[in-house]
Structures are given as C-alpha cells and as structure tokens.
Amino acid sequence: MEIFDRLESEVRSYCRSWPAVFNEARGSYIYDESGRPYLDFFAGAGSLNYGHNNPELKAELLDYLIGDSVVHSLDAYSVAKRDFLQTFGDVVLGPRGLDYKVQFPGPAGNNAVEAALKLARKYTGRETVISFTNGFHGMTLGALAVTGNSMKRGGAGVPLSHAATMPFDNYMDGKTPDFLWLRSLLEDSGSGLDAPAAVIVETVQGEGGINVASAEWLRGLSALCKEYDILLIVDDIQMGCGRTGPFFSFEHAGIEPDIVTLSKSISGYGIPLALTLFKRELDVWDPGEHNGTFRGPNPAFVTGTAALNTFWRDDALQQQTLAKGELIEARLTALAEELADAGAHVRGRGMARGIAFTQEGAAKQVSRGAFERGLLLETSGPEDEVAKLLPPLTATEEELEQGLEIIAEAARDAVKIPQPA
Ligand SMILES: Cc1ncc(COP(=O)(O)O)c(C=O)c1O
C-alpha cells in the first residue's frame, strides 16, 4: 500500500473505505491480491450493471483486440461505431419511438452533462439551468454548478453560477404542493429568476441519497417545462441502462425528455463511454464546436453493442431486475423495522436501493462492517446517511440473499455503537 500513500494524491476516496488491493473480478465478485473474494454491491458506482468481465462482452472485446481492429480514432467513422449506432437505434431508440440524435461528448459522465448544458444554452439562447436539491451531475465546473453537495461544490474554487436550485420531490416532506416555488418564480416577472434554458434532473438521485421522484412528479415537471418552454434534461448516467428496470429510468413515467445523458453502464464493461442524446431539432451544434480526443473509444463501442445485443433484445433483464428489486426491498424493509430505533428506513426503485439511518454515522459503520465481512457497499446522501445498494443486475438471487444477510449483520452491529455526543 505504501506506493499509494506516497505517490497518489490525497484526493483518492473509495480506496479509503476499502483498504484492499484488488486484482481479479468475475460476475458479482471482485478479489483482492491475496485472493479474498468480495461480493460487489457497488458495481463501479453503477458502471457494471452486467457484472465484472461479463463473458459474452469479453469474447467480443478479445476478438476485436486480437484482430488489430482500430482502438482509437477520435470521431472518425469506424466499423465499431457504425455497429454501435445501428444497434442503439434498433434496440433502444426505435422500439421506444425516440427520435434522438446521439453525441459522443467525451468518455465520462461529466462530459455528457457539460454537452447537455452547453447545447441547451446554445439552443435557447438562455443561461440559467434549474437543478434540484441533492442532485449530482459531476465534477467539472458546469456540472458542479447544478450539483447540490456543498463539499464537492467547495472544490470548484470559483463561483458556480448560471444555475438555480429547486426542491426535489418530497424535499418539503409532502407539505407543499409540487413545484409551488418553481411555478411561483416562473410566473412572477419580479422573482429574479431569469428565464431558464433547461431543467436537469435525476429520476432517482443516486449520490444524493437514493431519493426517488414519483412518476407523477416527473410528469408534472415535464408538463411544467413544456408550459414554460424549458428544455427537460434527464441525467440517466447512474439510473439508466436498466438500473431501475427499463432501459431508461423515465420510461415508467411516460415522459420524453428533450435531452438525456448516459454513461457508466452504456459500455457494459466498465470502459469509459458517454452519450448525450437529444431531440433531432436540438442538433444546432457546429462541426467541432464540442470536441475532444477520446470520443471514439472503439473497444467501448464493441462491448456496448454486445451488451445491447445480449441484454436488451427482449424484456427478460427488465423483468428480472424488477423482481430482484422487490426481493431487496422486502429484506431491507424487514431490517428497517427491526432497527426502527436507529431511524432506519428504506428507499429506492428497481435495483437502486438504500437503507437510510437517522442515527449519526450508522450507514458509514454499516459499510465498514460489510467490507470486513466481504461485501462492497457505498454510502450516499449529504451526510452519508444512506447505505446504498447497487448490485450488478446479473447478480443471482443467492448472491443477493448473501449480501443482504451481510448488510443485516453489519447494520445490527452498527446501530449498537453509541451516537457521538
Ligand atoms: C447522475 C450522475 N450524473 C453524472 C455523474 C458524473 O459521471 P462521471 O463521474 O463519469 O463524470 C454521475 C456520477 O456518479 C452521476 O451519478
């Protein structure tokens, strides 16, 4: 471990929760260099929906590499990109009646968000973007300006501007009608809110604490955007690619966002790839206006195409995800009832679930205890008050039961630790 301490920046973070050196990974398991297995309920923060080194995807990738096929090509046309676009159109967009164009904005989620924000501003000629309390959209300055977390915002070093925060669904504990504040500001020419270019929203806030927006709230937001001619951006970077069941996390609400961001599991293999999707009429970019070196990662196109072919040509994965999500919810609900004194309660949709605690430090302690017992489990929320479960969608029921049992043991131990004075 010495080299990490000596050479790697203090900014490193996940490794502090999981002091192991990982080497191999297969399916729902990751192994440290001594061969100790860890059940992975973190799944690359949602980048490994199909597990580690999925064999179907790996076979396609290996064939591609062995054949000396082109790996890097900026945004030149390549066979791998053509296959990906064709498959994405046939398997994802076509069946859902979505007439989106596809932009490859750079490899990470934040690149997709930056492109979405820039395009919305260019198209509308307006500057302000509405975001929501506890939203998370990435670490680059534009994305950070629409992110809630004060610690992350503090790292910017410059004012984060051209954004306005509104209450997310249930932020006011159900006491205030939805969108009361936003609608009042939009209606009042004296409110001080400049006409917004766009609204950016997650349907389930992953980093913000597994806060779920109801389908009704999402429909209300979409209708409000239409009424005031504001573009609706759904950031599906963490909740897309099947995490909540359907391919896009907004499908159950029956809304059609103007712009959608995808990354994390879109390559299916943990290889960086991001997409910004937008309605055809929004494609007002000039050639090269949003550029970048890593916008044609062909190995990611190959695994991304294989993932769509393997998992999205029928609805089997979606049905399994919904069923497994219910299993997780049932186990967590029973645990939360048992630990009601620690203020435990359950949140989530599909296979994005969380158990939140009002007892300070409990969720962190659950994550620590889980690691000691061989399970990777992240925390989320502004105070790290939620133990967050993002198992691979391909995890077996047995693996889920095993992981949930570890969480239950770790949680029972965690709540015994007295609260700090
Ligand atoms: C909803 C959402 N948007 C954007 C991002 C940023 O993605 P990246 O870390 O790849 O830049 C994340 C990352 O967790 C995310 O969850």
Coordinates of C-alpha atoms and ligand atoms in Angstrom, one line a residue:
M1 CA 0.0 0.0 0.0
E2 CA 3.0 2.3 0.6
I3 CA 3.2 3.5 -3.1
F4 CA -0.4 4.7 -2.9
D5 CA 0.2 6.8 0.2
R6 CA 3.5 8.2 -1.2
L7 CA 2.5 8.9 -4.8
E8 CA -1.2 9.1 -5.2
S9 CA -3.0 12.3 -4.4
E10 CA -4.9 12.8 -1.2
V11 CA -8.0 13.2 -3.4
R12 CA -8.4 9.4 -3.6
S13 CA -11.5 8.3 -1.9
Y14 CA -13.1 4.9 -2.4
C15 CA -9.9 3.2 -1.5
R16 CA -10.1 4.7 1.9
S17 CA -13.3 2.8 2.6
W18 CA -11.9 -0.4 1.1
P19 CA -8.3 -0.8 2.1
A20 CA -7.5 -3.7 -0.2
V21 CA -5.6 -4.0 -3.4
F22 CA -7.9 -5.6 -6.0
N23 CA -6.7 -7.7 -8.8
E24 CA -9.4 -10.0 -10.3
A25 CA -13.1 -9.7 -10.8
R26 CA -15.8 -12.0 -12.2
G27 CA -19.5 -11.6 -12.2
S28 CA -20.7 -10.2 -8.8
Y29 CA -17.3 -10.7 -7.2
I30 CA -14.1 -8.8 -7.0
Y31 CA -10.9 -10.4 -5.5
D32 CA -8.0 -8.7 -3.7
E33 CA -4.5 -9.7 -4.4
S34 CA -4.5 -12.4 -1.8
G35 CA -7.5 -13.9 -3.4
R36 CA -10.1 -12.9 -0.9
P37 CA -13.5 -12.5 -2.6
Y38 CA -15.7 -9.5 -2.0
L39 CA -19.3 -9.5 -3.2
D40 CA -19.7 -6.3 -5.1
F41 CA -22.8 -4.3 -4.3
F42 CA -21.1 -1.2 -5.6
A43 CA -20.6 -2.3 -9.2
G44 CA -18.4 0.5 -10.2
A45 CA -21.0 3.1 -9.0
G46 CA -23.4 1.6 -11.5
S47 CA -20.9 1.1 -14.3
L48 CA -21.0 -2.7 -14.1
N49 CA -24.7 -3.5 -14.4
Y50 CA -23.8 -6.7 -16.2
G51 CA -21.2 -7.7 -13.7
H52 CA -17.4 -7.8 -13.9
N53 CA -15.8 -9.3 -17.1
N54 CA -19.1 -10.5 -18.5
P55 CA -18.1 -13.5 -20.7
E56 CA -20.2 -12.5 -23.8
L57 CA -18.9 -9.0 -23.8
K58 CA -15.3 -10.1 -23.1
A59 CA -15.4 -12.6 -26.0
E60 CA -16.4 -9.7 -28.4
L61 CA -13.7 -7.4 -27.0
L62 CA -11.0 -10.0 -27.2
D63 CA -11.8 -10.8 -30.8
Y64 CA -11.7 -7.2 -31.6
L65 CA -8.3 -6.6 -30.0
I66 CA -6.8 -9.8 -31.4
G67 CA -7.8 -8.7 -34.9
D68 CA -5.8 -5.5 -34.6
S69 CA -9.0 -3.6 -35.1
V70 CA -8.8 0.2 -34.6
V71 CA -8.8 1.2 -31.0
H72 CA -8.6 5.0 -31.1
S73 CA -10.0 7.0 -34.0
L74 CA -11.2 10.3 -32.4
D75 CA -14.6 10.7 -34.1
A76 CA -13.6 9.3 -37.4
Y77 CA -16.1 6.8 -38.8
S78 CA -15.3 3.3 -37.7
V79 CA -17.0 -0.1 -38.2
A80 CA -17.3 -0.4 -34.4
K81 CA -19.1 3.0 -34.1
R82 CA -21.4 2.1 -37.0
D83 CA -22.4 -1.1 -35.4
F84 CA -23.0 0.6 -32.0
L85 CA -25.1 3.3 -33.6
Q86 CA -27.1 0.8 -35.6
T87 CA -27.7 -1.4 -32.6
F88 CA -28.5 1.5 -30.3
G89 CA -31.1 2.7 -32.9
D90 CA -32.6 -0.7 -33.4
V91 CA -32.7 -1.9 -29.8
V92 CA -33.1 1.2 -27.7
L93 CA -34.4 4.2 -29.6
G94 CA -36.6 2.6 -32.3
P95 CA -38.8 0.4 -30.1
R96 CA -39.3 3.4 -27.7
G97 CA -40.3 5.7 -30.5
L98 CA -37.4 8.1 -29.6
D99 CA -36.2 10.3 -32.4
Y100 CA -32.9 11.3 -30.7
K101 CA -29.6 12.1 -32.2
V102 CA -26.5 10.7 -30.5
Q103 CA -23.5 12.8 -29.5
F104 CA -20.3 11.2 -28.2
P105 CA -19.1 14.1 -25.9
G106 CA -16.1 12.5 -24.3
P107 CA -15.6 9.5 -22.1
A108 CA -17.1 10.4 -18.7
G109 CA -20.5 11.2 -17.4
N110 CA -19.5 14.8 -16.7
N111 CA -18.6 15.2 -20.4
A112 CA -22.2 14.1 -21.3
V113 CA -23.6 16.6 -18.8
E114 CA -21.4 19.5 -20.0
A115 CA -22.5 18.9 -23.6
A116 CA -26.2 18.8 -22.5
L117 CA -25.9 22.1 -20.6
K118 CA -24.0 23.8 -23.5
L119 CA -26.4 22.6 -26.1
A120 CA -29.5 23.7 -24.0
R121 CA -27.9 27.1 -23.6
K122 CA -27.0 27.4 -27.3
Y123 CA -30.4 26.3 -28.5
T124 CA -32.4 28.5 -26.2
G125 CA -30.0 31.5 -26.0
R126 CA -30.6 31.5 -22.2
E127 CA -28.1 30.9 -19.4
T128 CA -29.9 29.6 -16.3
V129 CA -30.4 25.9 -15.7
I130 CA -32.7 24.7 -12.9
S131 CA -31.4 21.8 -10.8
F132 CA -32.7 20.1 -7.7
T133 CA -31.7 19.8 -4.1
N134 CA -29.3 16.9 -3.6
G135 CA -28.8 16.5 -7.4
F136 CA -25.5 15.2 -8.6
H137 CA -24.2 15.7 -12.1
G138 CA -20.4 15.5 -12.0
M139 CA -17.2 17.4 -11.0
T140 CA -16.5 19.7 -14.0
L141 CA -17.5 23.3 -13.4
G142 CA -20.7 23.3 -15.4
A143 CA -21.9 20.0 -13.9
L144 CA -20.8 21.1 -10.4
A145 CA -22.9 24.3 -10.7
V146 CA -26.0 22.1 -11.0
T147 CA -24.8 19.7 -8.2
G148 CA -26.0 20.1 -4.6
N149 CA -23.3 18.7 -2.4
S150 CA -21.5 21.6 -0.6
M151 CA -18.2 19.7 -0.1
K152 CA -17.9 19.0 -3.8
R153 CA -19.1 22.5 -4.7
G154 CA -16.4 23.9 -2.4
G155 CA -13.7 22.3 -4.6
A156 CA -14.6 24.5 -7.5
G157 CA -12.5 27.4 -6.4
V158 CA -14.6 29.8 -8.5
P159 CA -18.3 31.0 -8.2
L160 CA -20.7 28.3 -9.6
S161 CA -23.2 30.3 -11.5
H162 CA -26.0 30.3 -14.1
A163 CA -27.9 27.7 -12.1
A164 CA -30.9 27.8 -9.6
T165 CA -31.8 25.0 -7.2
M166 CA -35.4 23.9 -6.6
P167 CA -36.8 21.4 -4.1
F168 CA -36.7 17.8 -5.4
D169 CA -39.8 15.5 -5.0
N170 CA -40.7 15.2 -1.3
Y171 CA -38.0 17.6 -0.2
M172 CA -40.6 19.6 1.8
D173 CA -41.9 16.4 3.4
G174 CA -45.0 16.4 1.3
K175 CA -46.3 19.5 3.0
T176 CA -46.1 21.8 0.0
P177 CA -47.7 21.1 -3.4
D178 CA -45.2 20.0 -6.1
F179 CA -43.5 22.8 -8.0
L180 CA -45.1 25.6 -5.9
W181 CA -41.8 27.5 -5.6
L182 CA -40.7 26.9 -9.2
R183 CA -44.0 27.8 -10.7
S184 CA -44.3 31.0 -8.5
L185 CA -40.9 32.2 -9.7
L186 CA -41.6 31.4 -13.3
E187 CA -45.0 33.3 -13.1
D188 CA -43.6 36.4 -11.3
S189 CA -41.7 38.8 -13.6
G190 CA -40.3 40.3 -10.4
S191 CA -39.0 37.0 -9.0
G192 CA -35.4 37.5 -10.1
L193 CA -35.3 34.1 -11.8
D194 CA -34.1 34.6 -15.4
A195 CA -36.0 32.5 -18.0
P196 CA -34.3 29.1 -17.7
A197 CA -32.8 27.3 -20.6
A198 CA -33.3 23.9 -19.1
V199 CA -34.1 21.8 -16.1
I200 CA -31.7 18.9 -15.2
V201 CA -33.0 16.1 -13.1
E202 CA -32.3 12.5 -12.0
T203 CA -35.3 10.3 -11.6
V204 CA -33.6 8.6 -8.6
Q205 CA -30.9 10.6 -7.0
G206 CA -28.0 8.1 -6.7
E207 CA -25.3 10.1 -5.0
G208 CA -27.8 12.4 -3.3
G209 CA -29.2 9.6 -1.1
I210 CA -31.4 7.3 -3.3
N211 CA -34.2 9.8 -3.4
V212 CA -36.9 8.7 -5.7
A213 CA -39.0 11.1 -7.8
S214 CA -42.5 9.7 -8.2
A215 CA -43.8 9.1 -11.8
E216 CA -46.5 11.8 -11.0
W217 CA -43.8 14.3 -10.0
L218 CA -41.8 13.6 -13.2
R219 CA -44.9 14.0 -15.3
G220 CA -45.6 17.3 -13.6
L221 CA -42.1 18.5 -14.2
S222 CA -42.3 17.6 -17.9
A223 CA -45.6 19.4 -18.2
L224 CA -44.2 22.5 -16.5
C225 CA -41.2 22.5 -18.8
K226 CA -43.5 22.4 -21.8
E227 CA -45.7 25.1 -20.4
Y228 CA -42.8 27.5 -20.0
D229 CA -40.8 26.3 -23.0
I230 CA -37.9 25.0 -20.9
L231 CA -35.8 22.0 -22.1
L232 CA -36.0 18.9 -19.9
I233 CA -32.7 17.1 -19.4
V234 CA -32.8 13.7 -17.6
D235 CA -29.4 12.7 -16.3
D236 CA -29.6 8.9 -16.6
I237 CA -26.0 8.3 -16.1
Q238 CA -26.4 6.2 -12.9
M239 CA -30.1 5.1 -13.2
G240 CA -30.1 4.4 -16.9
C241 CA -29.1 1.1 -18.7
G242 CA -31.7 -0.9 -16.7
R243 CA -30.8 0.0 -13.1
T244 CA -34.4 0.7 -12.2
G245 CA -35.8 -1.9 -14.6
P246 CA -36.5 -0.4 -18.0
F247 CA -33.6 0.8 -20.2
F248 CA -34.3 4.4 -19.4
S249 CA -35.3 5.3 -15.8
F250 CA -38.0 7.7 -17.0
E251 CA -40.0 5.2 -19.2
H252 CA -42.4 4.3 -16.4
A253 CA -43.5 7.9 -16.2
G254 CA -44.3 8.1 -19.9
I255 CA -42.3 11.3 -20.4
E256 CA -40.0 12.1 -23.3
P257 CA -37.1 14.3 -22.2
D258 CA -35.6 16.7 -24.7
I259 CA -32.0 15.7 -23.7
V260 CA -30.8 12.5 -22.0
T261 CA -27.3 11.8 -20.7
L262 CA -26.0 8.2 -20.4
S263 CA -22.6 6.9 -19.3
K264 CA -21.5 4.3 -16.6
S265 CA -23.0 1.1 -17.9
I266 CA -23.5 2.1 -21.5
S267 CA -20.3 0.3 -22.5
G268 CA -21.4 -2.6 -20.3
Y269 CA -17.8 -3.5 -19.3
G270 CA -16.6 -0.6 -17.2
I271 CA -14.8 1.0 -20.2
P272 CA -15.4 4.8 -20.4
L273 CA -18.2 5.8 -22.8
A274 CA -20.8 8.6 -22.6
L275 CA -23.7 9.7 -24.8
T276 CA -25.7 12.9 -24.9
L277 CA -29.0 12.2 -26.7
F278 CA -31.3 15.0 -27.9
K279 CA -34.3 15.5 -30.0
R280 CA -33.4 15.9 -33.6
E281 CA -34.4 19.6 -33.8
L282 CA -32.0 20.5 -31.0
D283 CA -29.0 19.5 -33.0
V284 CA -27.7 23.0 -33.5
W285 CA -24.0 22.2 -33.0
D286 CA -21.5 23.5 -35.5
P287 CA -19.0 20.8 -36.5
G288 CA -16.3 20.5 -33.9
E289 CA -17.9 23.0 -31.5
H290 CA -17.8 20.5 -28.7
N291 CA -14.6 18.5 -29.4
G292 CA -12.4 16.1 -27.5
T293 CA -9.7 13.4 -28.1
F294 CA -11.5 10.5 -26.6
R295 CA -14.8 10.5 -28.4
G296 CA -14.4 7.3 -30.4
P297 CA -13.4 4.6 -27.9
N298 CA -13.9 1.7 -30.2
P299 CA -13.5 -1.1 -27.6
A300 CA -16.3 0.6 -25.6
F301 CA -18.5 0.6 -28.8
V302 CA -17.8 -3.1 -29.2
T303 CA -18.7 -4.1 -25.6
G304 CA -21.6 -1.6 -25.7
T305 CA -23.0 -3.2 -28.8
A306 CA -22.6 -6.7 -27.3
A307 CA -24.4 -5.5 -24.1
L308 CA -27.4 -4.3 -26.1
N309 CA -27.5 -7.5 -28.1
T310 CA -27.1 -9.7 -25.1
F311 CA -29.5 -8.0 -22.6
W312 CA -31.9 -5.6 -24.4
R313 CA -33.3 -7.5 -27.4
D314 CA -36.1 -8.8 -25.1
D315 CA -37.5 -7.7 -21.7
A316 CA -36.1 -10.6 -19.7
L317 CA -33.5 -8.5 -17.9
Q318 CA -36.0 -5.8 -17.1
Q319 CA -38.4 -8.3 -15.6
Q320 CA -35.6 -9.9 -13.6
T321 CA -34.4 -6.5 -12.3
L322 CA -37.9 -5.6 -11.1
A323 CA -38.3 -9.0 -9.3
K324 CA -34.9 -8.8 -7.7
G325 CA -35.6 -5.2 -6.7
E326 CA -38.7 -6.4 -4.9
L327 CA -36.7 -9.0 -3.1
I328 CA -34.1 -6.4 -2.0
E329 CA -36.9 -4.1 -0.9
A330 CA -38.6 -6.8 1.2
R331 CA -35.4 -7.8 3.0
L332 CA -34.4 -4.2 3.7
T333 CA -37.9 -3.3 4.9
A334 CA -37.8 -6.1 7.4
L335 CA -34.4 -4.9 8.6
A336 CA -35.5 -1.3 8.8
E337 CA -38.5 -2.4 11.0
E338 CA -36.1 -4.3 13.3
L339 CA -33.8 -1.2 13.5
A340 CA -36.5 1.4 13.8
D341 CA -34.8 2.8 16.9
A342 CA -31.9 3.9 14.7
G343 CA -34.4 5.6 12.4
A344 CA -33.8 3.1 9.7
H345 CA -35.9 3.5 6.5
V346 CA -35.8 2.2 3.0
R347 CA -35.6 4.0 -0.3
G348 CA -35.2 3.1 -4.0
R349 CA -36.6 1.7 -7.2
G350 CA -35.6 -1.4 -9.2
M351 CA -32.1 -2.4 -8.2
A352 CA -31.1 1.0 -6.9
R353 CA -31.9 0.7 -3.2
G354 CA -30.8 2.3 0.1
I355 CA -31.3 1.9 3.8
A356 CA -31.1 5.3 5.5
F357 CA -30.5 5.9 9.2
T358 CA -31.2 8.9 11.4
Q359 CA -28.6 7.6 13.9
E360 CA -25.5 9.6 13.0
G361 CA -22.6 7.6 11.5
A362 CA -24.6 4.3 11.3
A363 CA -24.6 4.0 7.5
K364 CA -20.8 4.5 7.3
Q365 CA -20.4 1.9 10.0
V366 CA -22.7 -0.5 8.0
S367 CA -20.4 0.0 5.0
R368 CA -17.3 -0.6 7.1
G369 CA -18.8 -3.7 8.7
A370 CA -19.9 -5.0 5.3
F371 CA -16.3 -4.7 4.0
E372 CA -15.0 -6.6 6.9
R373 CA -17.5 -9.4 6.1
G374 CA -16.6 -9.4 2.4
L375 CA -19.1 -7.0 0.8
L376 CA -18.5 -3.7 -1.0
L377 CA -21.3 -1.2 -0.2
E378 CA -21.2 2.5 -0.7
T379 CA -22.8 5.2 1.3
S380 CA -24.6 8.2 -0.2
G381 CA -26.6 11.3 0.8
P382 CA -25.4 14.7 2.0
E383 CA -24.4 13.3 5.5
D384 CA -23.5 9.8 4.2
E385 CA -26.7 8.7 5.9
V386 CA -27.7 6.0 3.4
A387 CA -26.1 2.6 2.8
K388 CA -26.6 2.3 -0.9
L389 CA -27.0 -1.0 -2.8
L390 CA -26.2 -1.1 -6.5
P391 CA -25.6 -4.8 -7.1
P392 CA -25.0 -6.0 -10.7
L393 CA -28.3 -6.6 -12.4
T394 CA -27.0 -10.0 -13.2
A395 CA -26.4 -11.0 -9.5
T396 CA -28.1 -14.2 -8.7
E397 CA -30.9 -14.4 -6.0
E398 CA -28.4 -16.4 -3.9
E399 CA -25.8 -13.7 -4.2
L400 CA -28.4 -11.0 -3.3
E401 CA -29.6 -13.0 -0.3
Q402 CA -26.0 -13.5 0.8
G403 CA -25.2 -9.8 0.5
L404 CA -28.4 -8.8 2.2
E405 CA -27.6 -11.1 5.1
I406 CA -24.2 -9.4 5.5
I407 CA -25.8 -6.0 5.4
A408 CA -28.3 -7.1 8.1
E409 CA -25.4 -8.4 10.4
A410 CA -23.3 -5.2 9.8
A411 CA -26.4 -3.0 10.5
R412 CA -27.3 -4.8 13.7
D413 CA -23.7 -4.2 14.9
A414 CA -23.6 -0.6 13.6
V415 CA -26.6 0.6 15.5
K416 CA -25.2 -0.7 18.8
I417 CA -22.4 1.8 18.5
P418 CA -23.5 4.8 20.7
Q419 CA -24.1 8.1 18.9
P420 CA -21.5 10.8 19.3
A421 CA -22.4 13.4 22.0
Ligands
LIG1 C1 -26.3 11.1 -12.1 C2 -24.9 11.3 -12.4 N1 -24.5 12.3 -13.3 C3 -23.2 12.5 -13.6 C4 -22.2 11.8 -13.0 C5 -20.8 12.1 -13.3 O1 -20.2 11.0 -14.0 P1 -18.6 10.9 -14.1 O2 -18.2 10.6 -12.7 O3 -18.4 9.7 -15.0 O4 -18.1 12.1 -14.6 C6 -22.6 10.8 -12.1 C7 -21.5 10.1 -11.3 O5 -21.7 9.4 -10.3 C8 -23.9 10.6 -11.7 O6 -24.3 9.7 -10.8

